[in-house]
Tab-separated table of C-alpha atoms and ligand atoms in Angstrom:
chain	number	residue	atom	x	y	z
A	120	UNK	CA	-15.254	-1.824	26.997
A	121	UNK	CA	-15.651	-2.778	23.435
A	122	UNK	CA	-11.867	-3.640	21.912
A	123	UNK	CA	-10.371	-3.633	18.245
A	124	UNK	CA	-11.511	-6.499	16.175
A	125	UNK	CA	-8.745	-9.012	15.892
A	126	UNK	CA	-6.137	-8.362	12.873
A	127	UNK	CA	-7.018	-4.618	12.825
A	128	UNK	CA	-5.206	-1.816	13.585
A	129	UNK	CA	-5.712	2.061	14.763
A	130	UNK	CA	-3.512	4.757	13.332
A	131	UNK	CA	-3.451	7.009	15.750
A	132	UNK	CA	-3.187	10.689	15.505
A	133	UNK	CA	0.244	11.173	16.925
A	134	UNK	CA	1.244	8.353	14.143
A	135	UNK	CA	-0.976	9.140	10.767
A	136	UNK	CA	2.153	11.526	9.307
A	137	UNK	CA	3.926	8.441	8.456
A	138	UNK	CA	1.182	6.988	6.705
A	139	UNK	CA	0.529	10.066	4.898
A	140	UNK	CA	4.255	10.403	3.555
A	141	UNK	CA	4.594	6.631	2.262
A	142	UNK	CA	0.748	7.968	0.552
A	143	UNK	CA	1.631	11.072	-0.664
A	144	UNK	CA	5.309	9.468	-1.790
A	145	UNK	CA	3.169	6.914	-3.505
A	146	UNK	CA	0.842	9.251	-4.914
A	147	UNK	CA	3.943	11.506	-6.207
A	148	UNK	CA	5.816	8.705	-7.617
A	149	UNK	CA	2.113	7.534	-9.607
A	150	UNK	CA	1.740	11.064	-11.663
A	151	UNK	CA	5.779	10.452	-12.262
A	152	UNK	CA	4.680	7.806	-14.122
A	153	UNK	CA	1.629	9.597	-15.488
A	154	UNK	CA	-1.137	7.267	-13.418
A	155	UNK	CA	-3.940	8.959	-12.075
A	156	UNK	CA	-6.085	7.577	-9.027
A	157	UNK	CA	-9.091	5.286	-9.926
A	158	UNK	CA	-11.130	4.757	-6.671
A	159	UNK	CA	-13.354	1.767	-6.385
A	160	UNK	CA	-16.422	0.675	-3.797
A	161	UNK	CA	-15.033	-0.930	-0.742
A	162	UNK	CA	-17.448	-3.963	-1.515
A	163	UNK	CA	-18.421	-5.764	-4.316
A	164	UNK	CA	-20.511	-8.790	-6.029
A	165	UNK	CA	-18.893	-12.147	-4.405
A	166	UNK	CA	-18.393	-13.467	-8.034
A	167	UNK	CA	-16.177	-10.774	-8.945
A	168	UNK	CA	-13.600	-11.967	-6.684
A	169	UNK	CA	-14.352	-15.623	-7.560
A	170	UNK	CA	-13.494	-15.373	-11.310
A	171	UNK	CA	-11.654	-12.560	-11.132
A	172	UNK	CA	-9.193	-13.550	-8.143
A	173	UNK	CA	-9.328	-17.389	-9.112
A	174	UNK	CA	-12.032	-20.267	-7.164
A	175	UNK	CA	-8.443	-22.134	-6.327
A	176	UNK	CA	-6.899	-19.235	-4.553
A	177	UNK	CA	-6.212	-19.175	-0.743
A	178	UNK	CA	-8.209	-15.863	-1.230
A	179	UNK	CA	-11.246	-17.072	-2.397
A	180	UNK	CA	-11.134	-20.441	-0.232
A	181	UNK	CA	-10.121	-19.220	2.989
A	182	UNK	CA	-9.893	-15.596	3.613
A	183	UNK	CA	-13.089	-13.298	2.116
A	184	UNK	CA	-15.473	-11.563	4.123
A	185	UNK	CA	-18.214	-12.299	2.663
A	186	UNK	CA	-21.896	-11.696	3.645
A	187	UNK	CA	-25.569	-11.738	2.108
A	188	UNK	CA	-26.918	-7.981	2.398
A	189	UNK	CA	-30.542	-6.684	3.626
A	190	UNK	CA	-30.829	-7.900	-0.056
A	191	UNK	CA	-30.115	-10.740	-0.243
A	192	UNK	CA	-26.849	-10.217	-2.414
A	193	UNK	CA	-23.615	-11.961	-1.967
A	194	UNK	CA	-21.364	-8.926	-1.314
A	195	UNK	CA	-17.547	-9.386	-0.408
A	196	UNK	CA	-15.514	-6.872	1.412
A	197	UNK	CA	-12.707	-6.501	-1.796
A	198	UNK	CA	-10.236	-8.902	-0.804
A	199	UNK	CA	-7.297	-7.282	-2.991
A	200	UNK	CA	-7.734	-4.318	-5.554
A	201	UNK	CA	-7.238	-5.374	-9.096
A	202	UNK	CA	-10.660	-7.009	-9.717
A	203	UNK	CA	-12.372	-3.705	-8.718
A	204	UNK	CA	-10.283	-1.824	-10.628
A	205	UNK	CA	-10.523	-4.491	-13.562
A	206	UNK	CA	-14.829	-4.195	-13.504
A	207	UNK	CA	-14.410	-0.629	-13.827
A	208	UNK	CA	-12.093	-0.799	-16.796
A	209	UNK	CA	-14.829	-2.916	-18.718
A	210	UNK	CA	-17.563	-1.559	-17.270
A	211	UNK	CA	-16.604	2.360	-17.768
A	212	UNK	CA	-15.791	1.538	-21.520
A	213	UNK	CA	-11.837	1.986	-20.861
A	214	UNK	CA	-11.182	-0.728	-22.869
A	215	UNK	CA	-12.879	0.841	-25.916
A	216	UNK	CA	-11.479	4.499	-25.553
A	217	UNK	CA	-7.406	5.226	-25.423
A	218	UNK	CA	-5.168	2.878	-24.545
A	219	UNK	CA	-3.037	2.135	-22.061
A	220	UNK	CA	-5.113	2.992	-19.256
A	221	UNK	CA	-2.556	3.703	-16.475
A	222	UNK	CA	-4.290	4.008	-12.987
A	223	UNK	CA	-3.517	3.340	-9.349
A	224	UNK	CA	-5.061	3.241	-5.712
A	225	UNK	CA	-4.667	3.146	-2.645
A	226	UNK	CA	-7.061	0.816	-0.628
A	227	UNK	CA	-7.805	-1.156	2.634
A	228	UNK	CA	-7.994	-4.647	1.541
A	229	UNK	CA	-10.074	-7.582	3.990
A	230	UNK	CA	-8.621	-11.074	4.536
A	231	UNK	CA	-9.674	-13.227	7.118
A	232	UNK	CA	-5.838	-15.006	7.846
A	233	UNK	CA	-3.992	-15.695	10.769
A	234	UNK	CA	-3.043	-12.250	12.191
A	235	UNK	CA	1.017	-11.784	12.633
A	236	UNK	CA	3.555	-9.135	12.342
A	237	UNK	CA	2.883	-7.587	8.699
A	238	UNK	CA	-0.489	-9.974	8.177
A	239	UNK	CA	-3.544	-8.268	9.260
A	240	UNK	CA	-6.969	-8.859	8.622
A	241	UNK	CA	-7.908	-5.208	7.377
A	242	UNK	CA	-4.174	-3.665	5.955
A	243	UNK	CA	-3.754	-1.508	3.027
A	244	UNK	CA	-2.301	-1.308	-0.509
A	245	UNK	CA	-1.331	0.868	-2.817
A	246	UNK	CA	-1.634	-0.414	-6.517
A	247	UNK	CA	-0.768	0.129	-9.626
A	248	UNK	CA	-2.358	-0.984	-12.904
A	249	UNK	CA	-2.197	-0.935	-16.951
A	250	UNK	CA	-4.507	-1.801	-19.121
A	251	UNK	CA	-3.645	-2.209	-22.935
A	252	UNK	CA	-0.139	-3.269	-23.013
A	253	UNK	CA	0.936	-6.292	-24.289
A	254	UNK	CA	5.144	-5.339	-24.379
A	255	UNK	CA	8.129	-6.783	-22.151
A	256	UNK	CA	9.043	-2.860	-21.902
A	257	UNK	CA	5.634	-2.120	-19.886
A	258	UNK	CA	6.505	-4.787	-17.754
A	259	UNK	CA	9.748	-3.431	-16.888
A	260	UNK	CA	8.403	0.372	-16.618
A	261	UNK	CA	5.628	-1.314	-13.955
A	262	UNK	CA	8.525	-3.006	-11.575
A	263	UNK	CA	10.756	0.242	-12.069
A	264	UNK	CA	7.728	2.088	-10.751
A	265	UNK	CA	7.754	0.045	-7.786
A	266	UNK	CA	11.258	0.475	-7.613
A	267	UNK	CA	11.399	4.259	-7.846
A	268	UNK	CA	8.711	4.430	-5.031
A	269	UNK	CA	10.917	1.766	-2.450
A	270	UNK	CA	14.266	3.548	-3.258
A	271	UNK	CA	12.330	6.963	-2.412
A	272	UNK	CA	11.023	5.452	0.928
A	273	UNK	CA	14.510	5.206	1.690
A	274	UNK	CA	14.414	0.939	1.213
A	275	UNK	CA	16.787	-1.009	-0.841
A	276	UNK	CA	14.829	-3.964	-0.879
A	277	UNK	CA	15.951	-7.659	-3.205
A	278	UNK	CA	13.478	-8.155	-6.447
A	279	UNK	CA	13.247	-11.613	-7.418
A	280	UNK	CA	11.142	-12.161	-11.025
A	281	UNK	CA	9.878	-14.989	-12.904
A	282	UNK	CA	7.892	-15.891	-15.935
A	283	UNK	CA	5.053	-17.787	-15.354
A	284	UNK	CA	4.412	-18.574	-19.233
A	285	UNK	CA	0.697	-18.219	-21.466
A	286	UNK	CA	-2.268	-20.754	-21.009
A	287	UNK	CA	0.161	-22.608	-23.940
A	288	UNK	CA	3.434	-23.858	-22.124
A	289	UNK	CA	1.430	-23.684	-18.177
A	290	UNK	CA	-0.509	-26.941	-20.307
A	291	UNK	CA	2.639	-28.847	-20.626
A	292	UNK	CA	4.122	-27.385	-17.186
A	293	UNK	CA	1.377	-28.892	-15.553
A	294	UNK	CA	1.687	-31.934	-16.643
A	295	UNK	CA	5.402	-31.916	-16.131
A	296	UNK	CA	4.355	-30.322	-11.847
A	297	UNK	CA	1.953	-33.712	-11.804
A	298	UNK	CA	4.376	-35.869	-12.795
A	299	UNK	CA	6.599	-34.341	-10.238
A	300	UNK	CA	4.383	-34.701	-7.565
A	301	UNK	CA	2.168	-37.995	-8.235
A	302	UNK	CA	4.814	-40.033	-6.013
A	303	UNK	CA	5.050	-37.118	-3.014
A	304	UNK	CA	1.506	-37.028	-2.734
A	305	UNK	CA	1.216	-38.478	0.435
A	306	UNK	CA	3.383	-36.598	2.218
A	307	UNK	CA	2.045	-33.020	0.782
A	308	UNK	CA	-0.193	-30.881	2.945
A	309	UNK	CA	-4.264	-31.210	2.569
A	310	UNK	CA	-4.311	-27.963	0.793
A	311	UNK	CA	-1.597	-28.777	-1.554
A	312	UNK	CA	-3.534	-32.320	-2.419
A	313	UNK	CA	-6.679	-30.204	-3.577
A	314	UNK	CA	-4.136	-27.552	-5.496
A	315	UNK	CA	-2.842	-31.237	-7.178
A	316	UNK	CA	-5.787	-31.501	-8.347
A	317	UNK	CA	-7.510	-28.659	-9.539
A	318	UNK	CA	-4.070	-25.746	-10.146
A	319	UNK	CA	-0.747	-27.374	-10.065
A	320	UNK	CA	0.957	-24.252	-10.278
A	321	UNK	CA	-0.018	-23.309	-6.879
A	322	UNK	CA	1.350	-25.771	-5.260
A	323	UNK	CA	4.559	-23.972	-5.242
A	324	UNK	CA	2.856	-20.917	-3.374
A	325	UNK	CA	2.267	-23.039	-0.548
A	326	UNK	CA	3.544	-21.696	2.782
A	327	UNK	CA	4.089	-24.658	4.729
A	328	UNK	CA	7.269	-25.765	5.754
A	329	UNK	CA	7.088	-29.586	4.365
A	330	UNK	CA	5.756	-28.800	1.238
A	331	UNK	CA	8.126	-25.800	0.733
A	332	UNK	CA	11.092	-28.475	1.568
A	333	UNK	CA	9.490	-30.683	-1.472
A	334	UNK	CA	9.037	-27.732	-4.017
A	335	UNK	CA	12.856	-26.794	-4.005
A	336	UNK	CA	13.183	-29.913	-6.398
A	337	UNK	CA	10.225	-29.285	-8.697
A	338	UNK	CA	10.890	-28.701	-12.254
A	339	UNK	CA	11.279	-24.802	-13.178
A	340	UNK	CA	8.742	-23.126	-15.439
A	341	UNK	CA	11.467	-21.450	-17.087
A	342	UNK	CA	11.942	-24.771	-18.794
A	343	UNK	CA	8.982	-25.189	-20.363
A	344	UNK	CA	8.156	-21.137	-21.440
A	345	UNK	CA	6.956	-21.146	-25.270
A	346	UNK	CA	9.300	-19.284	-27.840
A	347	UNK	CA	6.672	-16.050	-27.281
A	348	UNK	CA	6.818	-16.300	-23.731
A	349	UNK	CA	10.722	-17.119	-23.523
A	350	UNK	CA	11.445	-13.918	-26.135
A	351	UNK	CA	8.782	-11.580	-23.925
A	352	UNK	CA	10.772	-12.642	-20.677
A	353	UNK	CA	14.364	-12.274	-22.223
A	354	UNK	CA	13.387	-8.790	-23.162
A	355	UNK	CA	11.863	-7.752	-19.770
A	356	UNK	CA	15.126	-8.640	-18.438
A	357	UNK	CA	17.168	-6.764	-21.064
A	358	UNK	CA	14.769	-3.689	-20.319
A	359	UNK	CA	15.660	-4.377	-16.467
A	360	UNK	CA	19.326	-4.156	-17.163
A	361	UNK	CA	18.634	-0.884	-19.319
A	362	UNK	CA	16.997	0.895	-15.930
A	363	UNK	CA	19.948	-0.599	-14.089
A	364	UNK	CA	17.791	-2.206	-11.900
A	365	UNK	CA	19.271	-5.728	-10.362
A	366	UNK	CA	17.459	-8.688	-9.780
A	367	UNK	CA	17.627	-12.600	-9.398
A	368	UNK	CA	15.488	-15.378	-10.710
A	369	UNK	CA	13.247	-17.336	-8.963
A	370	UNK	CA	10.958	-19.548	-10.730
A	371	UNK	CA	9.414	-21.232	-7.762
A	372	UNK	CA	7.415	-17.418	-7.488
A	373	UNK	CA	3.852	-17.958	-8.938
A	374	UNK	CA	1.914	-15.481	-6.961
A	375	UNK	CA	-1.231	-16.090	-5.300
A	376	UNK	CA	-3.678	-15.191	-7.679
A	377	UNK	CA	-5.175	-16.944	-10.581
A	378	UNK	CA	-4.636	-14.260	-13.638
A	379	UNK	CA	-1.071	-13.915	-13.935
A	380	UNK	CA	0.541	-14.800	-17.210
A	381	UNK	CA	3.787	-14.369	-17.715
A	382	UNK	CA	6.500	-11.871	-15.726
A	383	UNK	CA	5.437	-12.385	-12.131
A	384	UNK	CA	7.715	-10.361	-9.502
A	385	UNK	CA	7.969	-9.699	-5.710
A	386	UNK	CA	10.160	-7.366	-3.673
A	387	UNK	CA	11.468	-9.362	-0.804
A	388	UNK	CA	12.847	-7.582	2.451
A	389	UNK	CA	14.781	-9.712	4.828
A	390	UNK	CA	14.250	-7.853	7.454
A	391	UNK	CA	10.769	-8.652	8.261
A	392	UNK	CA	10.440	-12.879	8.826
A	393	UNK	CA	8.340	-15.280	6.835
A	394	UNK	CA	5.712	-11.438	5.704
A	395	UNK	CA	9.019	-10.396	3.651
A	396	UNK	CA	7.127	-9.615	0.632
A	397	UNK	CA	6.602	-5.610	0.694
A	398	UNK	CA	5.160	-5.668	-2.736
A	399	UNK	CA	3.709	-8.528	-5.512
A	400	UNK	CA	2.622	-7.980	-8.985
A	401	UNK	CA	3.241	-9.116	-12.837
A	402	UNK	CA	1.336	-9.636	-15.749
A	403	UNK	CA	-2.431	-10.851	-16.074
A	404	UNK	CA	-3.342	-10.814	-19.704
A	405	UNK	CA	-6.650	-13.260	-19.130
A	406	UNK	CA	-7.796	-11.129	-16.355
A	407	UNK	CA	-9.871	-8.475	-18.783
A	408	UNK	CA	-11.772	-11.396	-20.798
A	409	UNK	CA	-12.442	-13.793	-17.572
A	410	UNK	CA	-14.472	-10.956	-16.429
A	411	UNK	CA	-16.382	-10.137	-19.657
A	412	UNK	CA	-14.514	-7.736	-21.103
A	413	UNK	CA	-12.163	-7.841	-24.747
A	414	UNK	CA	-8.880	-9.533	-24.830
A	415	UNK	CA	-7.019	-7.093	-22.814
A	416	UNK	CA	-3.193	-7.633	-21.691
A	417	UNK	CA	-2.437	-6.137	-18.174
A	418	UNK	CA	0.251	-5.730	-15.739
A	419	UNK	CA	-0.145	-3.817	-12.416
A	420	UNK	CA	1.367	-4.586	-9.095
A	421	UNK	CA	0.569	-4.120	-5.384
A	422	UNK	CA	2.513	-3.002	-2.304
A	423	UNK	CA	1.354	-3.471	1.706
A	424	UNK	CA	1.811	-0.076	2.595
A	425	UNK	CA	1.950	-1.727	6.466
A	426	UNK	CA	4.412	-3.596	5.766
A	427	UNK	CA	6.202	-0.719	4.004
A	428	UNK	CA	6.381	0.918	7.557
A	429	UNK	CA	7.381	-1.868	9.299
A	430	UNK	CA	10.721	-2.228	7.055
A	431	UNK	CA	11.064	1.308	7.191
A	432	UNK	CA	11.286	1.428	10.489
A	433	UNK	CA	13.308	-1.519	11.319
A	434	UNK	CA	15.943	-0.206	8.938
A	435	UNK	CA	16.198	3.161	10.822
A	436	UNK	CA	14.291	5.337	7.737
A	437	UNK	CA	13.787	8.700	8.892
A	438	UNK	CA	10.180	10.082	7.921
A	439	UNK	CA	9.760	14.007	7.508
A	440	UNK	CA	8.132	15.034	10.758
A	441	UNK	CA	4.798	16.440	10.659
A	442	UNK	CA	4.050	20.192	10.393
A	443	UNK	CA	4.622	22.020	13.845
A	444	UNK	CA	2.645	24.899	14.965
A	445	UNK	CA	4.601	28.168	14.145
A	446	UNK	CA	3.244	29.870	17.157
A	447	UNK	CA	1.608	29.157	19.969
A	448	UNK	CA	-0.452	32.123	21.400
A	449	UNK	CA	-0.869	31.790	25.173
A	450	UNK	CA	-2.741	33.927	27.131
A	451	UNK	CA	-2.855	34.999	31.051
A	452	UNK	CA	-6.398	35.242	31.996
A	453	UNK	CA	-9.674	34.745	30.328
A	454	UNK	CA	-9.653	38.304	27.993
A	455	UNK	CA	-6.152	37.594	26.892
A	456	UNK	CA	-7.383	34.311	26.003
A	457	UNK	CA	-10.561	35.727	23.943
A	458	UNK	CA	-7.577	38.291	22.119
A	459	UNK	CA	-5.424	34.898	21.032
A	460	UNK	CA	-8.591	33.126	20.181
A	461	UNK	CA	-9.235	35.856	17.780
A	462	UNK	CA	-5.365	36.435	16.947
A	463	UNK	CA	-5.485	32.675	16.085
A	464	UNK	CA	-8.556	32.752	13.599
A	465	UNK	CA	-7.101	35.314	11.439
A	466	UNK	CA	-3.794	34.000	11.319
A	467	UNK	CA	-5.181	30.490	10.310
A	468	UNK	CA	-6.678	32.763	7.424
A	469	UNK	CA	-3.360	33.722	6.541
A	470	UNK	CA	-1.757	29.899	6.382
A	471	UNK	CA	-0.359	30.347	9.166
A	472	UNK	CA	-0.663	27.076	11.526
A	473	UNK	CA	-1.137	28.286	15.156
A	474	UNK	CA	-2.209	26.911	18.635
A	475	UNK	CA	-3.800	28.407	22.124
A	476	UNK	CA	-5.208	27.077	25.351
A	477	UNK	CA	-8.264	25.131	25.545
A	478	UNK	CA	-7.337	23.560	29.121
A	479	UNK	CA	-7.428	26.934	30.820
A	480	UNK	CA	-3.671	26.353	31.840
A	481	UNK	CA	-1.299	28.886	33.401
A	482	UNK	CA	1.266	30.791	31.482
A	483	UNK	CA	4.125	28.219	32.875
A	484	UNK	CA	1.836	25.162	32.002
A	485	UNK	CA	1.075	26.471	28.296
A	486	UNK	CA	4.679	27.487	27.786
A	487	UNK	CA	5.437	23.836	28.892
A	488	UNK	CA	2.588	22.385	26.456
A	489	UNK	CA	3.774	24.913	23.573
A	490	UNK	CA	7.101	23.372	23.846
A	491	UNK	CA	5.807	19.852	24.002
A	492	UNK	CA	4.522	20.056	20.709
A	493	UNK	CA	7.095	21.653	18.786
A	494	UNK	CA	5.916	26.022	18.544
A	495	UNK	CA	8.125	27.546	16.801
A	496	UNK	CA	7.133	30.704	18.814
A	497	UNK	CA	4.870	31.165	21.842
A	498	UNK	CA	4.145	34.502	21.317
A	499	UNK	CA	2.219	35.916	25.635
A	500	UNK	CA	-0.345	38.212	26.018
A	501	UNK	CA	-0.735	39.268	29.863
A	502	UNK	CA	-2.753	41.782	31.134
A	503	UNK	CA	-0.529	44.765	29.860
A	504	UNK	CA	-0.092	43.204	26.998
A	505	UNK	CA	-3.964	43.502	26.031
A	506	UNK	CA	-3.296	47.157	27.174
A	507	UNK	CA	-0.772	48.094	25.021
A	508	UNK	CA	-2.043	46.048	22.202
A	509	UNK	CA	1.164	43.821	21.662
A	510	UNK	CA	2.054	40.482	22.584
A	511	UNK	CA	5.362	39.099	23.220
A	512	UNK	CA	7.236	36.793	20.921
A	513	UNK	CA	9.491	34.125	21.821
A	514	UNK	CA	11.634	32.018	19.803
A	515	UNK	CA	11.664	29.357	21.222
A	516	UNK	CA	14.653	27.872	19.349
A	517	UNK	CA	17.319	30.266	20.904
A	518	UNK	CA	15.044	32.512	23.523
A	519	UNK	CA	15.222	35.517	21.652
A	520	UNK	CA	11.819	38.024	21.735
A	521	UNK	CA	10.363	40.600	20.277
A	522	UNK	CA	7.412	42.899	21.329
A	523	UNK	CA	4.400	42.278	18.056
A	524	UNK	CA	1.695	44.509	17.938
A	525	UNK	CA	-1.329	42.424	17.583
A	526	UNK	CA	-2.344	44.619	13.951
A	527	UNK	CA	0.945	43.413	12.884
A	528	UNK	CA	0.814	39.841	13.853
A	529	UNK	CA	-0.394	38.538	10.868
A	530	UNK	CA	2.372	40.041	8.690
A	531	UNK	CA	4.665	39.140	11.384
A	532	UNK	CA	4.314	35.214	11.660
A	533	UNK	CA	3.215	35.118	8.170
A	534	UNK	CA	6.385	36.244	6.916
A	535	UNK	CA	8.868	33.929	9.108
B	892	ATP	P1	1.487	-13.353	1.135
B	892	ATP	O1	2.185	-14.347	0.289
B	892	ATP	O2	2.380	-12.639	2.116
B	892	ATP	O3	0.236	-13.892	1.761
B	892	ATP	P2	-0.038	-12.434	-1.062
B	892	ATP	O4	0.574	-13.161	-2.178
B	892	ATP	O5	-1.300	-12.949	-0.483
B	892	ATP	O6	1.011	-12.225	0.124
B	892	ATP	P3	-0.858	-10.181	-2.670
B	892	ATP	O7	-2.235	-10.660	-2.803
B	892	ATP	O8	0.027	-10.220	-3.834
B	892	ATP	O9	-0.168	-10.897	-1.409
B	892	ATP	O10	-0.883	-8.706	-2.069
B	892	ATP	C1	0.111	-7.731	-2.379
B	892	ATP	C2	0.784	-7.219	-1.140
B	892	ATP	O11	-0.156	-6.884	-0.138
B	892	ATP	C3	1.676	-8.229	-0.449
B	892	ATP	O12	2.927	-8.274	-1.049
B	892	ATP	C4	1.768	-7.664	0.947
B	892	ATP	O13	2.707	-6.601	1.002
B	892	ATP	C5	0.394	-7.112	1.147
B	892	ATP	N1	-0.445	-8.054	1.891
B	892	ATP	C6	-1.091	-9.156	1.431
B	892	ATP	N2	-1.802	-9.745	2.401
B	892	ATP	C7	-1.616	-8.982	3.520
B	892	ATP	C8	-2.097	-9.054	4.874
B	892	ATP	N3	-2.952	-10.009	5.261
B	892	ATP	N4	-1.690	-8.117	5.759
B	892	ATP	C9	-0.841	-7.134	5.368
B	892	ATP	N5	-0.360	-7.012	4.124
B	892	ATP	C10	-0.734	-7.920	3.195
B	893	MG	MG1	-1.718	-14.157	1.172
């Protein structure tokens, strides 16, 4: 028996409609805000994810599945979505034609982490980026994107947001985090002594319990924002307050990922432990030129669609139940079988979503199957039946039937 790799899941068939309505909500919610799909290889050159992801990240460090190929190529299995999605931009010429470019995905993602509730090694995002924008007002359309889509999944989840400044004020923030942190260093994590060194700033994304404790007194970013960044910030808020959209400052958020300038934001649920953050995004106007490209602002975001479902369901969220067959056709022997067969393929023709035997089952057994899995109708053809030319139509709602000739069928089940 060959199992599951570790940190990977099945959907399974009985379980893929919920997947396809937070997908379809997503996708719904995208052309809302006039985004259309861009979809991206699945793997990519390692040093895309290495500049365009950041060398100091836990991403790059710790968690990429990465490989040489037949080729001898480093290829990485894309760790996260925007550095795909980024190449494309500059490689397509996007950043040359109209802008903004307003795109989104929805990908599997590949991090080799400690699997828990809502961490997996292979899990999924959907994603949301624009190219081209520089003002506080895109910023605020991006979250209330986000926001649309989680109040339309039925989830009223907290937003916390930050500013995370330019390349300008992070200089003297830095300095300001080192100063902070020169006397703790002993008593700081491993990681955290290497982030001292080489990316302050990430020191307050660390997950660990003692350094967390430590980080509650560091000084806040928001004091040390240039005039540009400070005004940009202030008016993302005041756009906020315009879509009536709440939210709370944090400035200890810096997000994982190297790019980010500026607004930085995550949707926190309480209701899922320590993986509480549904969905992560915020500005990343270096991200365009690290790879190659012009100087190109950006802002995007990106949700876990698995943990999505998780707070869905542990808040009771009601997903729309998958199409049921309208009728199920049963028949009694082998030639009324052959009858619904046909019956079947020319109602399917019609849009009509239908069912019949393949177990050769008894009437009682595939009335007790039909039920199971939700007919509408279970429409028998016996032996006089096939005689006559009719079939007998149950609803199976309230037990009422009707006698359906089989040349009306069609018009019959296609009309109810
Ligand atoms: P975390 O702090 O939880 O590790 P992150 O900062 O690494 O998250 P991002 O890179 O911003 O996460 O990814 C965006 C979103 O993707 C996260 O908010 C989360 O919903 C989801 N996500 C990230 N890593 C995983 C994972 N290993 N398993 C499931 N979902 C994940
Ligand atoms: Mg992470």
């Amino acid at each position: 028996m060959i199992n599951i790799p570790k940190g990977t899941k099945d959907t399974l068939p009985q379980d893929s409609y919920k997947w396809q309505y937070v997908e379809s909500t997503a996708r719904e919610i995208a052309s809302l805000f006039r985004l259309n799909e861009i979809r991206t290889p699945t793997f990519e050159h390692t040093e895309l994810f290495q500049r365009g992801v950041g060398d100091t990240t836990d991403i790059v460090t710790k968690e990429m599945y990465t490989f040489k190929d037949k080729g001898d190529r480093s290829i990485t299995l894309k760790p996260e979505g925007t550095a795909g999605a980024a190449r494309s931009f500059i490689e397509n010429g996007m950043q040359n034609g109209v802008l903004p470019v307003k795109m989104y995905y929805i990908t599997p993602a590949f991090r080799y982490e400690r699997p828990q509730a809502g961490r997996l090694r292979e899990f999924h995002q959907f994603g949301v980026e624009v190219f081209g924008a520089a003002s506080a007002q895109t910023d605020a359309e991006t979250i209330a994107m986000a926001d649309t889509l989680l109040k339309k999944l039925g989830l009223h989840i907290k937003l916390y947001i930050n500013s995370i400044g330019c390349p300008t004020c992070r200089a003297a923030y830095n300095k300001a985090l080192k100063d902070f942190f020169a006397p703790k260093l002993n008593e700081l994590c491993h990681d955290c002594k290497t982030r001292y060194e080489k990316n302050p700033l990430r020191l307050l994304d660390c997950k660990e319990e003692g350094c967390k404790a430590i980080n509650k007194n560091a000084p806040s970013i928001l004091d040390y924002l240039c005039e540009d960044c400070h005004a940009h910030f202030e008016e993302v808020k005041a756009c906020l307050d315009l879509a009536g959209i709440g939210y709370e400052i944090d400035p200890r958020i810096v997000r994982g990922l190297d790019y980010y300038t500026r607004t930085v934001f995550e949707f926190v649920s309480t209701s899922i432990g320590a993986q509480g953050t549904v969905c992560a995004g915020g500005r990343y106007d270096g991200l365009i030129e690290e790879l190659g490209g012009n100087s190109v602002p950006a802002v995007g975001f990106a949700a876990g669609i698995e943990r999505l479902l998780i707070v869905m369901e542990q808040t009771g969220v009601e997903i729309p139940a998958p199409v049921m067959p309208k009728v199920y056709i049963a028949g009694m022997d082998a030639e009324c079988r052959k009858k619904a067969f046909e019956l079947a393929i020319a109602l399917r023709k019609r849009g009509v979503a239908v069912e019949i035997d393949h177990m050769d089952r008894s009437i009682k057994a595939q009335f007790k199957y039909a039920d199971k899995i939700g007919a509408e109708y279970v429409a028998v053809i016996g032996g006089n039946e096939l005689a006559e030319g009719v079939m007998n139509a149950k609803r199976m709602a309230d037990g009422t039937s009707e006698k359906v000739a089989f040349a009306n069928a069609v018009e019959y089940f296609a009309s109810k």
